[in-house]
Short mmCIF file of C-alpha atoms in Angstrom, two decimals:
data_model
loop_
_atom_site.label_atom_id
_atom_site.label_comp_id
_atom_site.label_asym_id
_atom_site.label_seq_id
_atom_site.Cartn_x
_atom_site.Cartn_y
_atom_site.Cartn_z
CA MET A 1 35.22 -27.71 -69.27
CA LYS A 2 36.41 -24.44 -68.25
CA LYS A 3 32.83 -23.83 -66.58
CA PHE A 4 32.57 -27.15 -65.26
CA ILE A 5 35.67 -26.03 -63.19
CA LEU A 6 34.83 -22.79 -62.45
CA SER A 7 31.43 -24.23 -61.22
CA VAL A 8 33.10 -26.56 -58.85
CA ALA A 9 35.48 -23.96 -57.41
CA GLY A 10 32.94 -21.74 -56.60
CA GLY A 11 30.44 -24.19 -55.01
CA CYS A 12 33.45 -25.00 -52.98
CA VAL A 13 33.71 -21.52 -52.19
CA VAL A 14 30.02 -21.26 -51.21
CA GLY A 15 30.25 -24.29 -49.41
CA GLY A 16 33.16 -23.42 -46.97
CA LEU A 17 31.50 -20.13 -46.18
CA LEU A 18 28.61 -21.99 -45.31
CA ALA A 19 30.59 -24.34 -42.94
CA TRP A 20 32.30 -21.52 -41.27
CA ALA A 21 28.99 -19.58 -40.55
CA PHE A 22 27.71 -22.95 -39.29
CA ILE A 23 30.45 -23.55 -37.08
CA ILE A 24 30.60 -20.17 -35.89
CA PHE A 25 27.15 -18.98 -35.41
CA VAL A 26 25.37 -22.13 -34.38
CA PRO A 27 27.23 -22.65 -30.66
CA GLN A 28 26.22 -18.93 -30.01
CA LEU A 29 22.58 -19.45 -31.34
CA PRO A 30 21.01 -20.07 -27.94
CA ASP A 31 22.52 -17.03 -26.57
CA PHE A 32 21.93 -14.99 -29.62
CA LEU A 33 17.89 -15.74 -29.31
CA ALA A 34 18.06 -15.03 -25.64
CA ARG A 35 19.57 -11.64 -26.40
CA THR A 36 17.14 -10.77 -29.11
CA PHE A 37 13.79 -11.88 -27.66
CA PHE A 38 14.15 -12.57 -24.18
CA THR A 39 17.01 -10.66 -22.21
CA PRO A 40 18.31 -7.22 -21.77
CA VAL A 41 21.63 -5.92 -23.45
CA ILE A 42 24.75 -6.84 -21.38
CA ASN A 43 26.15 -3.46 -21.50
CA ALA A 44 22.98 -1.63 -20.25
CA PRO A 45 21.71 -2.53 -16.94
CA HIS A 46 19.15 0.23 -16.44
CA ASN A 47 18.30 1.84 -13.23
CA ILE A 48 16.18 -0.09 -10.43
CA THR A 49 16.63 2.10 -7.50
CA GLN A 50 19.38 4.33 -6.03
CA ASN A 51 17.49 6.11 -3.50
CA ILE A 52 20.08 7.24 -1.18
CA GLN A 53 18.76 9.65 1.67
CA ASN A 54 20.44 11.80 4.23
CA ALA A 55 19.69 10.75 7.72
CA PHE A 56 21.73 12.75 9.71
CA SER A 57 22.87 15.91 10.57
CA ALA A 58 25.88 15.47 12.46
CA THR A 59 27.98 14.56 9.65
CA THR A 60 27.87 14.41 5.98
CA ASP A 61 29.20 10.87 6.07
CA GLN A 62 26.03 9.50 7.49
CA TYR A 63 22.96 8.09 5.27
CA ILE A 64 21.44 4.93 4.36
CA ILE A 65 22.00 2.88 1.35
CA GLU A 66 18.24 1.81 0.81
CA SER A 67 17.50 -1.68 -0.57
CA VAL A 68 15.53 -2.69 -3.62
CA ASP A 69 12.32 -0.75 -4.08
CA GLN A 70 9.50 -2.83 -4.07
CA ALA A 71 7.12 -0.61 -5.02
CA ILE A 72 4.31 -1.65 -7.43
CA PRO A 73 4.61 0.29 -10.76
CA GLN A 74 0.96 1.82 -11.50
CA ASP A 75 1.33 1.48 -15.46
CA THR A 76 2.23 -2.21 -16.45
CA LYS A 77 1.65 -5.66 -15.39
CA VAL A 78 3.51 -7.05 -12.45
CA VAL A 79 3.71 -10.51 -10.93
CA TYR A 80 4.30 -10.15 -7.24
CA ALA A 81 5.70 -13.16 -5.14
CA ASP A 82 5.60 -12.79 -1.41
CA LEU A 83 7.70 -15.80 -0.13
CA GLY A 84 7.03 -15.12 3.57
CA ALA A 85 3.17 -15.01 3.03
CA MET A 86 3.43 -17.74 0.80
CA LYS A 87 1.47 -15.60 -1.87
CA ILE A 88 1.98 -14.70 -5.59
CA SER A 89 -0.20 -11.53 -6.80
CA LEU A 90 -0.99 -10.38 -10.13
CA TYR A 91 -1.22 -6.50 -10.54
CA GLU A 92 -2.38 -4.59 -13.30
CA ASN A 93 -2.08 -0.58 -13.75
CA GLY A 94 -1.42 -0.90 -9.94
CA THR A 95 -4.35 -2.94 -8.95
CA VAL A 96 -4.54 -6.76 -7.80
CA ILE A 97 -6.54 -8.82 -10.40
CA GLU A 98 -5.92 -12.23 -8.88
CA GLU A 99 -4.13 -14.02 -5.86
CA TYR A 100 -2.84 -17.75 -5.62
CA PRO A 101 -1.21 -19.74 -2.88
CA ILE A 102 2.77 -20.47 -3.66
CA GLN A 103 2.97 -24.14 -2.99
CA SER A 104 6.61 -24.63 -2.54
CA VAL A 105 10.15 -22.46 -2.77
CA GLY A 106 13.80 -23.14 -2.18
CA ARG A 107 15.14 -23.94 1.03
CA GLU A 108 16.12 -20.88 3.06
CA GLY A 109 19.85 -20.75 3.91
CA THR A 110 20.69 -23.40 1.23
CA ALA A 111 22.36 -22.92 -2.03
CA TRP A 112 18.85 -23.76 -3.45
CA GLN A 113 17.36 -20.67 -1.80
CA THR A 114 14.83 -18.52 -4.06
CA PRO A 115 16.63 -15.70 -5.27
CA LEU A 116 14.97 -12.42 -4.32
CA GLY A 117 15.07 -8.75 -6.16
CA LYS A 118 13.46 -7.48 -9.43
CA PHE A 119 13.27 -9.58 -12.65
CA ASP A 120 11.73 -9.40 -16.04
CA MET A 121 9.91 -12.68 -17.27
CA SER A 122 11.95 -13.66 -19.98
CA TYR A 123 10.07 -16.60 -21.92
CA LYS A 124 7.80 -18.92 -21.12
CA MET A 125 6.86 -22.55 -21.99
CA GLU A 126 3.72 -24.62 -21.63
CA ASN A 127 5.54 -28.19 -20.34
CA HIS A 128 9.41 -27.22 -19.75
CA PHE A 129 11.42 -30.06 -19.27
CA SER A 130 13.97 -29.74 -16.23
CA SER A 131 17.53 -31.49 -17.10
CA ILE A 132 18.54 -30.86 -13.49
CA GLY A 133 15.42 -32.47 -11.90
CA HIS A 134 14.69 -34.73 -14.60
CA VAL A 135 11.09 -33.84 -14.73
CA TYR A 136 8.10 -32.02 -16.43
CA MET A 137 7.17 -28.54 -15.19
CA PRO A 138 3.84 -27.41 -16.63
CA PHE A 139 3.25 -23.78 -17.40
CA SER A 140 6.71 -22.59 -16.80
CA MET A 141 7.57 -18.90 -16.85
CA HIS A 142 11.41 -18.29 -16.74
CA PHE A 143 12.71 -15.27 -14.70
CA PHE A 144 16.27 -16.04 -13.81
CA GLY A 145 19.41 -18.79 -14.51
CA ASN A 146 17.70 -22.29 -13.77
CA TYR A 147 14.57 -20.45 -11.89
CA PHE A 148 11.00 -20.32 -13.02
CA ILE A 149 7.26 -20.32 -11.82
CA HIS A 150 5.69 -23.18 -12.60
CA GLY A 151 2.98 -25.57 -11.91
CA TRP A 152 3.54 -28.92 -9.85
CA PRO A 153 6.08 -30.96 -11.68
CA TYR A 154 6.05 -34.60 -12.75
CA TYR A 155 8.29 -37.30 -13.85
CA ALA A 156 7.87 -39.06 -17.36
CA ASP A 157 5.58 -41.69 -15.94
CA GLY A 158 2.95 -38.87 -15.23
CA THR A 159 3.86 -39.50 -11.18
CA PRO A 160 3.64 -35.74 -9.32
CA VAL A 161 6.88 -35.18 -7.35
CA PRO A 162 6.19 -35.34 -3.50
CA LYS A 163 5.56 -32.25 -1.66
CA GLY A 164 8.61 -30.81 0.04
CA TYR A 165 11.30 -28.14 -0.69
CA SER A 166 11.70 -27.04 -4.49
CA GLY A 167 14.83 -26.87 -6.45
CA GLY A 168 14.40 -22.71 -6.14
CA CYS A 169 11.64 -22.59 -8.31
CA ILE A 170 8.26 -20.94 -7.32
CA ARG A 171 5.63 -23.86 -7.56
CA LEU A 172 1.86 -23.44 -7.85
CA ASN A 173 -1.12 -25.40 -8.48
CA THR A 174 -0.97 -26.32 -12.07
CA PRO A 175 -4.48 -24.75 -12.31
CA ASP A 176 -3.12 -21.65 -10.90
CA SER A 177 0.11 -21.48 -12.85
CA GLU A 178 -1.84 -21.70 -15.85
CA HIS A 179 -3.72 -18.42 -14.93
CA VAL A 180 -0.58 -16.73 -14.16
CA PHE A 181 0.90 -18.20 -17.30
CA ASP A 182 -2.07 -16.49 -19.27
CA PHE A 183 -1.40 -13.12 -17.51
CA VAL A 184 2.61 -13.12 -18.35
CA ASP A 185 3.71 -11.31 -21.26
CA LYS A 186 7.30 -10.92 -22.42
CA ASN A 187 9.19 -8.72 -19.90
CA THR A 188 6.57 -8.81 -17.45
CA GLU A 189 7.93 -7.58 -14.02
CA LEU A 190 8.58 -9.89 -11.07
CA ILE A 191 8.96 -8.68 -7.93
CA VAL A 192 10.52 -11.39 -5.37
CA THR A 193 10.46 -10.75 -1.62
CA THR A 194 9.84 -11.96 1.72
CA SER A 195 7.42 -10.33 4.21
CA ALA A 196 8.88 -12.49 6.93
CA ASP A 197 12.82 -11.47 6.80
CA LYS A 198 12.93 -8.18 5.11
CA ILE A 199 16.07 -5.89 5.01
CA LEU A 200 15.70 -3.27 7.97
CA LYS A 201 15.97 0.27 7.36
CA GLN A 202 17.19 2.73 10.07
CA GLY A 203 15.85 1.86 13.57
CA GLU A 204 15.92 3.25 17.02
CA LEU A 205 19.54 3.97 17.29
CA GLN A 206 21.32 6.73 16.07
CA TYR A 207 25.02 6.84 15.12
CA VAL A 208 27.26 9.75 16.92
CA LEU A 209 31.03 9.77 16.03
CA THR A 210 33.39 11.01 18.41
CA GLU A 211 36.06 11.33 15.77
CA ARG A 212 35.66 11.57 12.30
CA ALA A 213 37.09 8.54 9.99
CA PRO A 214 40.98 8.34 9.42
CA GLU A 215 42.21 9.92 6.04
CA LEU A 216 43.26 7.36 3.83
CA ASP A 217 44.76 7.08 0.15
CA SER A 218 42.15 4.51 -0.74
CA ARG A 219 38.43 4.51 -1.31
CA PHE A 220 36.71 2.96 1.46
CA LEU A 221 32.87 2.45 2.93
CA VAL A 222 31.94 1.53 6.28
CA VAL A 223 28.43 0.47 6.85
CA ASP A 224 25.95 -1.27 9.26
CA LEU A 225 25.13 -4.60 7.56
CA GLU A 226 21.62 -4.70 9.02
CA THR A 227 20.37 -1.14 8.54
CA GLY A 228 22.32 0.01 5.39
CA GLU A 229 23.35 3.00 7.59
CA VAL A 230 26.86 4.57 6.18
CA VAL A 231 29.24 5.82 9.04
CA ALA A 232 32.00 6.78 6.89
CA THR A 233 32.81 6.73 3.04
CA GLN A 234 35.30 8.05 0.86
CA GLY A 235 34.51 7.54 -2.66
CA GLY A 236 31.82 5.30 -1.95
CA THR A 237 29.59 6.57 -5.11
CA GLU A 238 32.74 6.60 -7.60
CA LYS A 239 32.36 3.91 -10.54
CA VAL A 240 35.61 2.69 -10.88
CA ALA A 241 37.15 -0.84 -12.08
CA ILE A 242 35.94 -3.42 -9.23
CA GLY A 243 38.95 -6.01 -9.73
CA SER A 244 38.30 -9.14 -7.67
CA PHE A 245 35.08 -7.69 -5.94
CA ALA A 246 33.61 -9.16 -9.27
CA LYS A 247 34.21 -12.58 -7.98
CA LEU A 248 31.54 -12.18 -5.42
CA MET A 249 28.80 -11.89 -8.14
CA THR A 250 30.33 -14.85 -10.15
CA ALA A 251 30.00 -17.10 -6.98
CA LEU A 252 26.38 -15.95 -6.53
CA ILE A 253 25.54 -16.92 -10.34
CA SER A 254 27.31 -20.20 -9.67
CA LEU A 255 24.79 -20.53 -6.74
CA GLU A 256 21.81 -19.55 -8.29
CA SER A 257 22.06 -20.89 -12.07
CA LEU A 258 24.58 -23.97 -11.88
CA ASN A 259 23.99 -27.44 -10.92
CA GLN A 260 26.48 -27.33 -7.84
CA TYR A 261 26.79 -31.43 -7.84
CA GLN A 262 28.05 -31.55 -11.12
CA GLU A 263 31.42 -32.79 -11.77
CA THR A 264 34.06 -30.60 -13.52
CA VAL A 265 37.88 -30.61 -13.55
CA LEU A 266 40.10 -28.00 -11.25
CA ARG A 267 43.87 -27.97 -10.86
CA GLN A 268 43.73 -31.42 -12.73
CA ASP A 269 41.40 -33.13 -9.97
CA ILE A 270 38.11 -34.20 -10.60
CA VAL A 271 35.63 -31.81 -8.30
CA ASN A 272 31.96 -30.99 -8.13
CA ILE A 273 31.14 -27.38 -9.14
CA ALA A 274 30.60 -26.64 -5.21
CA ASP A 275 34.35 -26.92 -4.58
CA VAL A 276 35.22 -24.62 -7.18
CA LEU A 277 33.26 -21.72 -5.06
CA TYR A 278 35.97 -22.03 -2.22
CA ALA A 279 38.95 -21.56 -4.79
CA LEU A 280 37.12 -18.66 -6.32
CA LEU A 281 36.26 -16.92 -2.95
CA LEU A 282 38.92 -18.15 -0.38
CA GLY A 283 41.86 -18.46 -3.06
CA ASP A 284 41.56 -15.75 -5.40
CA ASP A 285 41.77 -18.27 -8.03
CA ASP A 286 41.36 -16.78 -11.45
CA ASP A 287 40.98 -20.10 -12.97
CA ALA A 288 38.05 -21.01 -10.76
CA GLY A 289 36.30 -17.93 -12.25
CA LYS A 290 37.22 -19.04 -15.99
CA LEU A 291 36.04 -22.54 -15.11
CA LEU A 292 32.61 -21.60 -14.15
CA TYR A 293 32.22 -19.11 -17.26
CA GLU A 294 33.39 -21.84 -19.52
CA HIS A 295 31.04 -24.24 -17.95
CA LYS A 296 27.93 -22.33 -18.87
CA HIS A 297 27.65 -20.62 -22.40
CA LYS A 298 30.31 -17.76 -21.65
CA ALA A 299 28.08 -14.78 -22.77
CA GLN A 300 25.19 -16.04 -20.85
CA TYR A 301 27.11 -15.97 -17.49
CA LEU A 302 28.21 -12.15 -18.14
CA LEU A 303 24.44 -12.08 -19.19
CA ASP A 304 23.32 -13.55 -15.81
CA MET A 305 25.84 -11.52 -13.56
CA ASN A 306 24.16 -8.36 -14.97
CA THR A 307 20.68 -9.26 -14.89
CA ARG A 308 21.29 -9.95 -11.17
CA ALA A 309 23.19 -6.55 -10.44
CA LYS A 310 19.96 -4.98 -11.85
CA SER A 311 17.65 -7.13 -10.07
CA LEU A 312 19.49 -5.94 -6.89
CA GLY A 313 19.44 -2.31 -7.51
CA MET A 314 23.38 -2.55 -8.75
CA SER A 315 22.37 0.16 -11.04
CA ALA A 316 26.27 1.25 -11.34
CA THR A 317 27.69 -2.00 -12.00
CA THR A 318 28.44 -3.59 -15.14
CA TYR A 319 30.23 -7.00 -15.34
CA THR A 320 32.35 -7.76 -18.70
CA ASP A 321 34.32 -10.25 -17.23
CA VAL A 322 33.95 -12.91 -14.03
CA ASN A 323 37.47 -12.04 -12.71
CA GLY A 324 37.33 -8.35 -12.72
CA THR A 325 40.79 -8.36 -14.63
CA SER A 326 39.17 -5.69 -17.46
CA SER A 327 38.90 -2.11 -16.82
CA SER A 328 35.32 -2.05 -18.20
CA THR A 329 34.20 -4.00 -15.36
CA VAL A 330 33.08 -1.55 -13.14
CA SER A 331 30.85 -0.88 -10.03
CA THR A 332 31.00 1.35 -6.63
CA LEU A 333 31.38 0.59 -3.05
CA GLU A 334 27.81 1.04 -2.70
CA ASP A 335 26.60 -1.15 -5.15
CA SER A 336 29.28 -3.60 -3.69
CA PHE A 337 27.59 -3.21 -0.18
CA ARG A 338 23.94 -4.11 -1.49
CA LEU A 339 25.39 -7.24 -2.79
CA PHE A 340 26.78 -8.11 0.76
CA GLN A 341 23.55 -7.11 2.57
CA TYR A 342 21.70 -9.26 0.13
CA MET A 343 24.14 -12.38 0.72
CA ASN A 344 23.80 -11.57 4.61
CA SER A 345 19.97 -11.76 4.70
CA TYR A 346 19.27 -14.29 2.04
CA LYS A 347 22.61 -16.16 1.17
CA PRO A 348 24.32 -17.07 4.43
CA PHE A 349 25.92 -20.13 2.88
CA MET A 350 28.41 -17.57 0.98
CA LEU A 351 29.34 -15.60 4.11
CA LYS A 352 29.74 -18.93 5.99
CA ALA A 353 32.22 -19.66 3.11
CA LEU A 354 33.88 -16.16 3.61
CA SER A 355 34.27 -17.00 7.30
CA LEU A 356 36.52 -20.24 6.63
CA ASP A 357 40.36 -20.16 7.42
CA GLU A 358 40.91 -22.97 4.89
CA TYR A 359 39.33 -25.08 2.48
CA GLU A 360 40.03 -28.23 1.03
CA ILE A 361 39.85 -29.79 -2.64
CA ALA A 362 40.61 -33.31 -3.65
CA GLY A 363 42.39 -33.90 -0.17
CA THR A 364 44.43 -30.87 -0.38
CA THR A 365 44.44 -28.18 2.14
CA TYR A 366 44.37 -24.48 1.28
CA GLU A 367 44.82 -21.68 3.18
CA ALA A 368 42.28 -18.66 2.74
CA LEU A 369 43.52 -15.05 2.10
CA HIS A 370 41.16 -13.67 5.11
CA PRO A 371 41.78 -10.36 6.29
CA LEU A 372 41.89 -9.25 9.88
CA ARG A 373 42.12 -13.01 11.06
CA GLU A 374 43.65 -11.85 14.39
CA THR A 375 40.86 -9.88 15.29
CA ASP A 376 38.26 -10.74 17.68
CA GLY A 377 35.44 -9.25 15.76
CA TYR A 378 36.13 -10.76 12.74
CA VAL A 379 32.79 -12.48 11.07
CA ALA A 380 33.81 -13.23 7.38
CA GLY A 381 35.96 -11.52 4.58
CA PHE A 382 37.05 -11.54 0.65
CA ALA A 383 40.41 -10.56 -0.07
CA ASP A 384 42.56 -10.28 -3.68
CA ASP A 385 45.85 -11.67 -3.92
CA SER A 386 47.47 -8.20 -4.51
CA ASN A 387 46.44 -6.70 -0.98
CA SER A 388 44.85 -3.69 -2.84
CA GLU A 389 40.90 -4.70 -2.26
CA LEU A 390 39.40 -6.03 0.87
CA ALA A 391 35.86 -6.68 1.97
CA THR A 392 35.30 -7.58 5.55
CA LEU A 393 32.61 -8.09 7.89
CA VAL A 394 33.44 -6.98 11.50
CA SER A 395 31.41 -7.27 14.92
CA VAL A 396 31.68 -4.64 17.26
CA ASP A 397 30.31 -3.93 20.49
CA ILE A 398 29.34 -0.26 20.32
CA LYS A 399 29.08 1.97 23.21
CA ARG A 400 25.29 3.08 23.93
CA VAL A 401 25.48 6.72 25.18
CA GLU A 402 23.72 7.05 28.75
CA MET A 403 22.98 3.15 28.57
CA GLU A 404 24.35 0.16 30.21
CA GLU A 405 24.00 -2.39 27.48
CA ASN A 406 26.55 -2.21 24.52
CA PRO A 407 24.69 -3.52 21.39
CA GLU A 408 26.64 -5.89 18.85
CA LYS A 409 26.37 -4.30 15.33
CA THR A 410 28.00 -6.21 12.15
CA PHE A 411 29.70 -3.76 9.98
CA VAL A 412 30.71 -4.07 6.27
CA ILE A 413 34.06 -2.34 5.78
CA LEU A 414 34.84 -2.02 1.99
CA VAL A 415 38.55 -0.87 0.98
CA GLU A 416 39.41 -0.62 -2.85
CA GLY A 417 42.49 0.87 -4.53
CA SER A 418 44.71 0.57 -1.61
CA GLU A 419 48.44 0.11 -1.51
CA ASN A 420 47.70 -1.96 1.81
CA ALA A 421 44.17 -2.80 2.00
CA LYS A 422 44.81 -5.01 4.86
CA GLU A 423 46.39 -2.12 7.17
CA ASP A 424 43.70 0.24 5.85
CA THR A 425 41.02 -1.92 6.89
CA LEU A 426 42.43 -2.56 10.47
CA ARG A 427 42.78 1.60 10.84
CA LEU A 428 39.26 1.62 10.02
CA TYR A 429 38.09 -1.31 12.38
CA GLU A 430 40.01 0.30 15.47
CA TRP A 431 38.37 3.63 14.35
CA VAL A 432 34.98 1.97 14.52
CA LYS A 433 35.48 0.31 17.66
CA GLY A 434 37.18 3.58 19.64
CA SER A 435 34.99 6.29 17.81
CA VAL A 436 31.42 5.07 16.94
CA GLU A 437 28.42 5.16 19.47
CA VAL A 438 24.87 5.15 19.30
CA ARG A 439 22.15 6.54 21.31
#
């Protein structure tokens, strides 16, 4: 009898431990598999490109923040998708071995525009079923979020989808996608670019400063949005806790990986995921960030944020939370500018949202936390509630020396760690208007 009781007790203990392990481990299984087999470690985003070149001798403040290096590696396999030429090329050891036409991509200027940057192909499936489009996608190769390279999709009855824009994936003819599928190995690099609308580098205009930038107690960066030319900086390369600036990447991941029409609950109201974006960006709402974080598997959301940062060349950036409340969520002002430059060229929907003075959720109107609302040159901005961080886009008519026309330029002004970010930003804005010229 004693052995029987001990056996029963032992069985209960073992059973309880197994049940506990099942409850704890199984919900994390998808992310565990992704981190083990498919994706890089969250805390180790590696360097893609950090080419900051001195461009002027007039002042040490001026240089160019380069965009992502799109050079083809010479010692590995690379898939190069040129969305401008609508062509996909397979490179091996720096040499093109095959090229195929791209049939469809996400529509430009929408939330479903195909993301650009550098990615590692994480996994592939011969016939993936899309839970968003409710279609089968033959020879699917995953590269980020809900985005794949795949053959022509079809419905469950075998009917192919009609021609038109994709939901952001890169569509090929099915036989072509099979050839690419056979070429791709785990972590084959993918470069997605567009020759039709590249981010511009230094052009014909050269900046001249009649006065140096004002001395501020905060970190700041003033950059030409189009060319990446820095006209003034203080602490721009310093890696620090970035606070609410993290929400800009949180918003980008929502656009690029979540179904914007899916319903959720915010402030006790039933809303679409798309509505949450406005509360996050215009209301500095931490609950909105948490909602997006919890809507998707938590670790996967952070993994996507870090993967996206790496793909855009934000090599000094690490995200450990979605709202920037953690001191280990760090970046530099120059990395933050890279994100703004990408948004301007390829995600104008986000900048349009940042230009609103108010937004509506479930019939209630809220005022946006905009900086510089009173200035004529204000384009868009993102502010945190504490007024210590502020990111602003301003349009300024710059005086051109010895020329009649004054070109209009858009600058990004980033202020961080300030006692009064709005006041510091206004000082920098007035300095740009009065002391920055081009020739």
